[in-house]
Amino acid sequence: MIQSRRTFLGIVSGVVALLPGCNGTGRETTEGEAGSTETAATATPPESESTATIQYDGGPVTLDEYGEASVELTYETSGGTVADADFSIIAQPSGSGAGILEYDDYAEVQFDTRGTYTVQLTVTFADGTRARDTVDISVE
């Protein structure tokens, strides 16, 4: 009796998982931009039609005699009211202890190792949408 009940529940669970809009967890799902299925509870805010651009001259940064350097980054936006802006280092040389100090209208990126760093800006607009920009900074 117990074995047949488990088999029946297994078949029912399999059928429910195949139904459109169901993922077998009892939560409704939504179609993502790439056609993948994700739960509505974990959906990320959509990318914005508004834009955000990191302002950086592109020149190399040189470490001083103490092995340190820094650069100030600002940004420009268009098309929306900014609710939040965050800079982050998404790639850096091995062993680096780089960091970012964020202020109201700019960020200071501090370096301590030669190499290429990738800094990302993520701007969240008042309507909940986001825009991103990245810049590569070479430290010599």
Short mmCIF file of C-alpha atoms in Angstrom, two decimals:
data_model
loop_
_atom_site.label_atom_id
_atom_site.label_comp_id
_atom_site.label_asym_id
_atom_site.label_seq_id
_atom_site.Cartn_x
_atom_site.Cartn_y
_atom_site.Cartn_z
CA MET A 1 0.00 0.00 0.00
CA ILE A 2 2.75 2.47 0.93
CA GLN A 3 4.77 1.62 -2.21
CA SER A 4 1.79 2.18 -4.52
CA ARG A 5 0.97 5.52 -2.84
CA ARG A 6 4.60 6.70 -3.42
CA THR A 7 4.42 5.62 -7.06
CA PHE A 8 1.12 7.47 -7.53
CA LEU A 9 2.51 10.66 -5.91
CA GLY A 10 5.65 10.43 -8.04
CA ILE A 11 3.59 10.24 -11.24
CA VAL A 12 1.37 13.15 -10.18
CA SER A 13 4.43 15.27 -9.30
CA GLY A 14 5.98 14.50 -12.69
CA VAL A 15 2.82 15.50 -14.54
CA VAL A 16 2.48 18.75 -12.56
CA ALA A 17 6.11 19.65 -13.35
CA LEU A 18 5.34 19.33 -17.07
CA LEU A 19 2.35 21.68 -16.99
CA PRO A 20 2.95 25.18 -18.44
CA GLY A 21 3.61 27.72 -15.71
CA CYS A 22 4.56 25.13 -13.09
CA ASN A 23 7.97 24.02 -11.92
CA GLY A 24 6.91 21.32 -9.49
CA THR A 25 7.41 23.52 -6.42
CA GLY A 26 3.87 24.88 -6.30
CA ARG A 27 5.04 28.36 -7.35
CA GLU A 28 4.12 30.00 -10.62
CA THR A 29 6.95 30.66 -13.03
CA THR A 30 7.65 33.36 -15.60
CA GLU A 31 9.57 33.24 -18.84
CA GLY A 32 12.94 35.04 -18.69
CA GLU A 33 14.41 37.12 -21.51
CA ALA A 34 16.59 34.24 -22.73
CA GLY A 35 13.69 31.79 -22.69
CA SER A 36 14.74 30.22 -19.40
CA THR A 37 12.23 29.62 -16.67
CA GLU A 38 12.74 31.30 -13.32
CA THR A 39 10.49 31.70 -10.33
CA ALA A 40 8.71 35.01 -9.92
CA ALA A 41 10.10 35.28 -6.40
CA THR A 42 13.69 35.50 -7.68
CA ALA A 43 13.17 37.61 -10.81
CA THR A 44 15.67 40.44 -11.15
CA PRO A 45 14.69 43.99 -12.05
CA PRO A 46 14.69 44.58 -15.81
CA GLU A 47 17.49 46.42 -17.54
CA SER A 48 16.60 50.03 -18.10
CA GLU A 49 16.21 52.05 -21.29
CA SER A 50 17.93 54.74 -19.25
CA THR A 51 21.71 54.74 -19.45
CA ALA A 52 24.63 55.11 -17.08
CA THR A 53 28.18 55.85 -18.24
CA ILE A 54 31.38 55.83 -16.18
CA GLN A 55 33.45 58.97 -16.75
CA TYR A 56 37.13 57.97 -17.02
CA ASP A 57 39.84 59.37 -19.30
CA GLY A 58 41.23 55.91 -20.07
CA GLY A 59 44.83 56.69 -19.22
CA PRO A 60 47.04 54.36 -17.20
CA VAL A 61 47.40 54.80 -13.45
CA THR A 62 50.89 54.68 -11.94
CA LEU A 63 51.69 53.30 -8.47
CA ASP A 64 53.58 55.74 -6.25
CA GLU A 65 56.74 54.98 -4.24
CA TYR A 66 54.58 53.28 -1.58
CA GLY A 67 52.97 50.96 -4.13
CA GLU A 68 49.61 52.71 -4.04
CA ALA A 69 47.49 54.66 -6.50
CA SER A 70 43.94 55.90 -6.78
CA VAL A 71 41.59 57.35 -9.37
CA GLU A 72 38.29 59.18 -9.02
CA LEU A 73 35.40 57.95 -11.15
CA THR A 74 32.19 59.85 -11.80
CA TYR A 75 29.22 58.88 -13.91
CA GLU A 76 26.50 60.36 -16.09
CA THR A 77 22.96 59.08 -16.54
CA SER A 78 20.15 59.80 -18.92
CA GLY A 79 16.49 58.91 -19.02
CA GLY A 80 15.59 58.43 -15.37
CA THR A 81 15.85 59.49 -11.75
CA VAL A 82 18.73 57.76 -9.93
CA ALA A 83 17.73 55.94 -6.75
CA ASP A 84 21.12 54.27 -6.11
CA ALA A 85 24.52 53.94 -7.76
CA ASP A 86 27.17 51.37 -6.81
CA PHE A 87 30.70 50.89 -8.09
CA SER A 88 32.37 47.50 -7.71
CA ILE A 89 35.59 45.85 -8.81
CA ILE A 90 34.59 42.78 -10.81
CA ALA A 91 38.08 41.71 -11.98
CA GLN A 92 41.52 42.39 -10.52
CA PRO A 93 45.04 40.95 -10.50
CA SER A 94 45.74 38.06 -8.16
CA GLY A 95 46.81 39.22 -4.69
CA SER A 96 45.36 42.69 -5.09
CA GLY A 97 43.84 44.45 -2.12
CA ALA A 98 42.09 47.12 -4.19
CA GLY A 99 39.08 48.87 -2.77
CA ILE A 100 36.46 51.49 -3.49
CA LEU A 101 35.39 54.46 -1.39
CA GLU A 102 31.98 55.68 -2.52
CA TYR A 103 30.78 59.24 -2.04
CA ASP A 104 27.58 61.03 -3.07
CA ASP A 105 28.59 61.85 -6.64
CA TYR A 106 31.84 59.93 -7.28
CA ALA A 107 33.93 56.96 -6.21
CA GLU A 108 37.63 56.69 -5.41
CA VAL A 109 39.17 53.41 -6.54
CA GLN A 110 42.36 52.52 -4.69
CA PHE A 111 44.99 50.20 -6.21
CA ASP A 112 48.01 48.39 -4.77
CA THR A 113 49.06 45.97 -7.51
CA ARG A 114 50.08 46.38 -11.15
CA GLY A 115 47.69 44.92 -13.70
CA THR A 116 44.27 45.47 -15.23
CA TYR A 117 41.20 46.08 -13.11
CA THR A 118 37.60 46.04 -14.31
CA VAL A 119 35.26 48.38 -12.46
CA GLN A 120 31.49 48.11 -12.86
CA LEU A 121 28.87 50.76 -12.18
CA THR A 122 25.31 49.62 -11.47
CA VAL A 123 22.68 52.36 -11.34
CA THR A 124 19.21 51.62 -10.02
CA PHE A 125 16.56 54.09 -11.15
CA ALA A 126 13.47 55.17 -9.23
CA ASP A 127 11.26 52.87 -11.35
CA GLY A 128 13.33 49.83 -10.24
CA THR A 129 15.15 49.33 -13.53
CA ARG A 130 18.95 49.14 -13.72
CA ALA A 131 21.71 50.19 -16.09
CA ARG A 132 25.34 49.05 -16.03
CA ASP A 133 28.65 50.18 -17.44
CA THR A 134 32.17 48.81 -17.04
CA VAL A 135 35.62 50.26 -17.54
CA ASP A 136 39.06 48.62 -17.62
CA ILE A 137 41.79 50.48 -15.74
CA SER A 138 45.45 49.67 -16.31
CA VAL A 139 47.77 50.14 -13.32
CA GLU A 140 51.52 50.34 -13.96
#
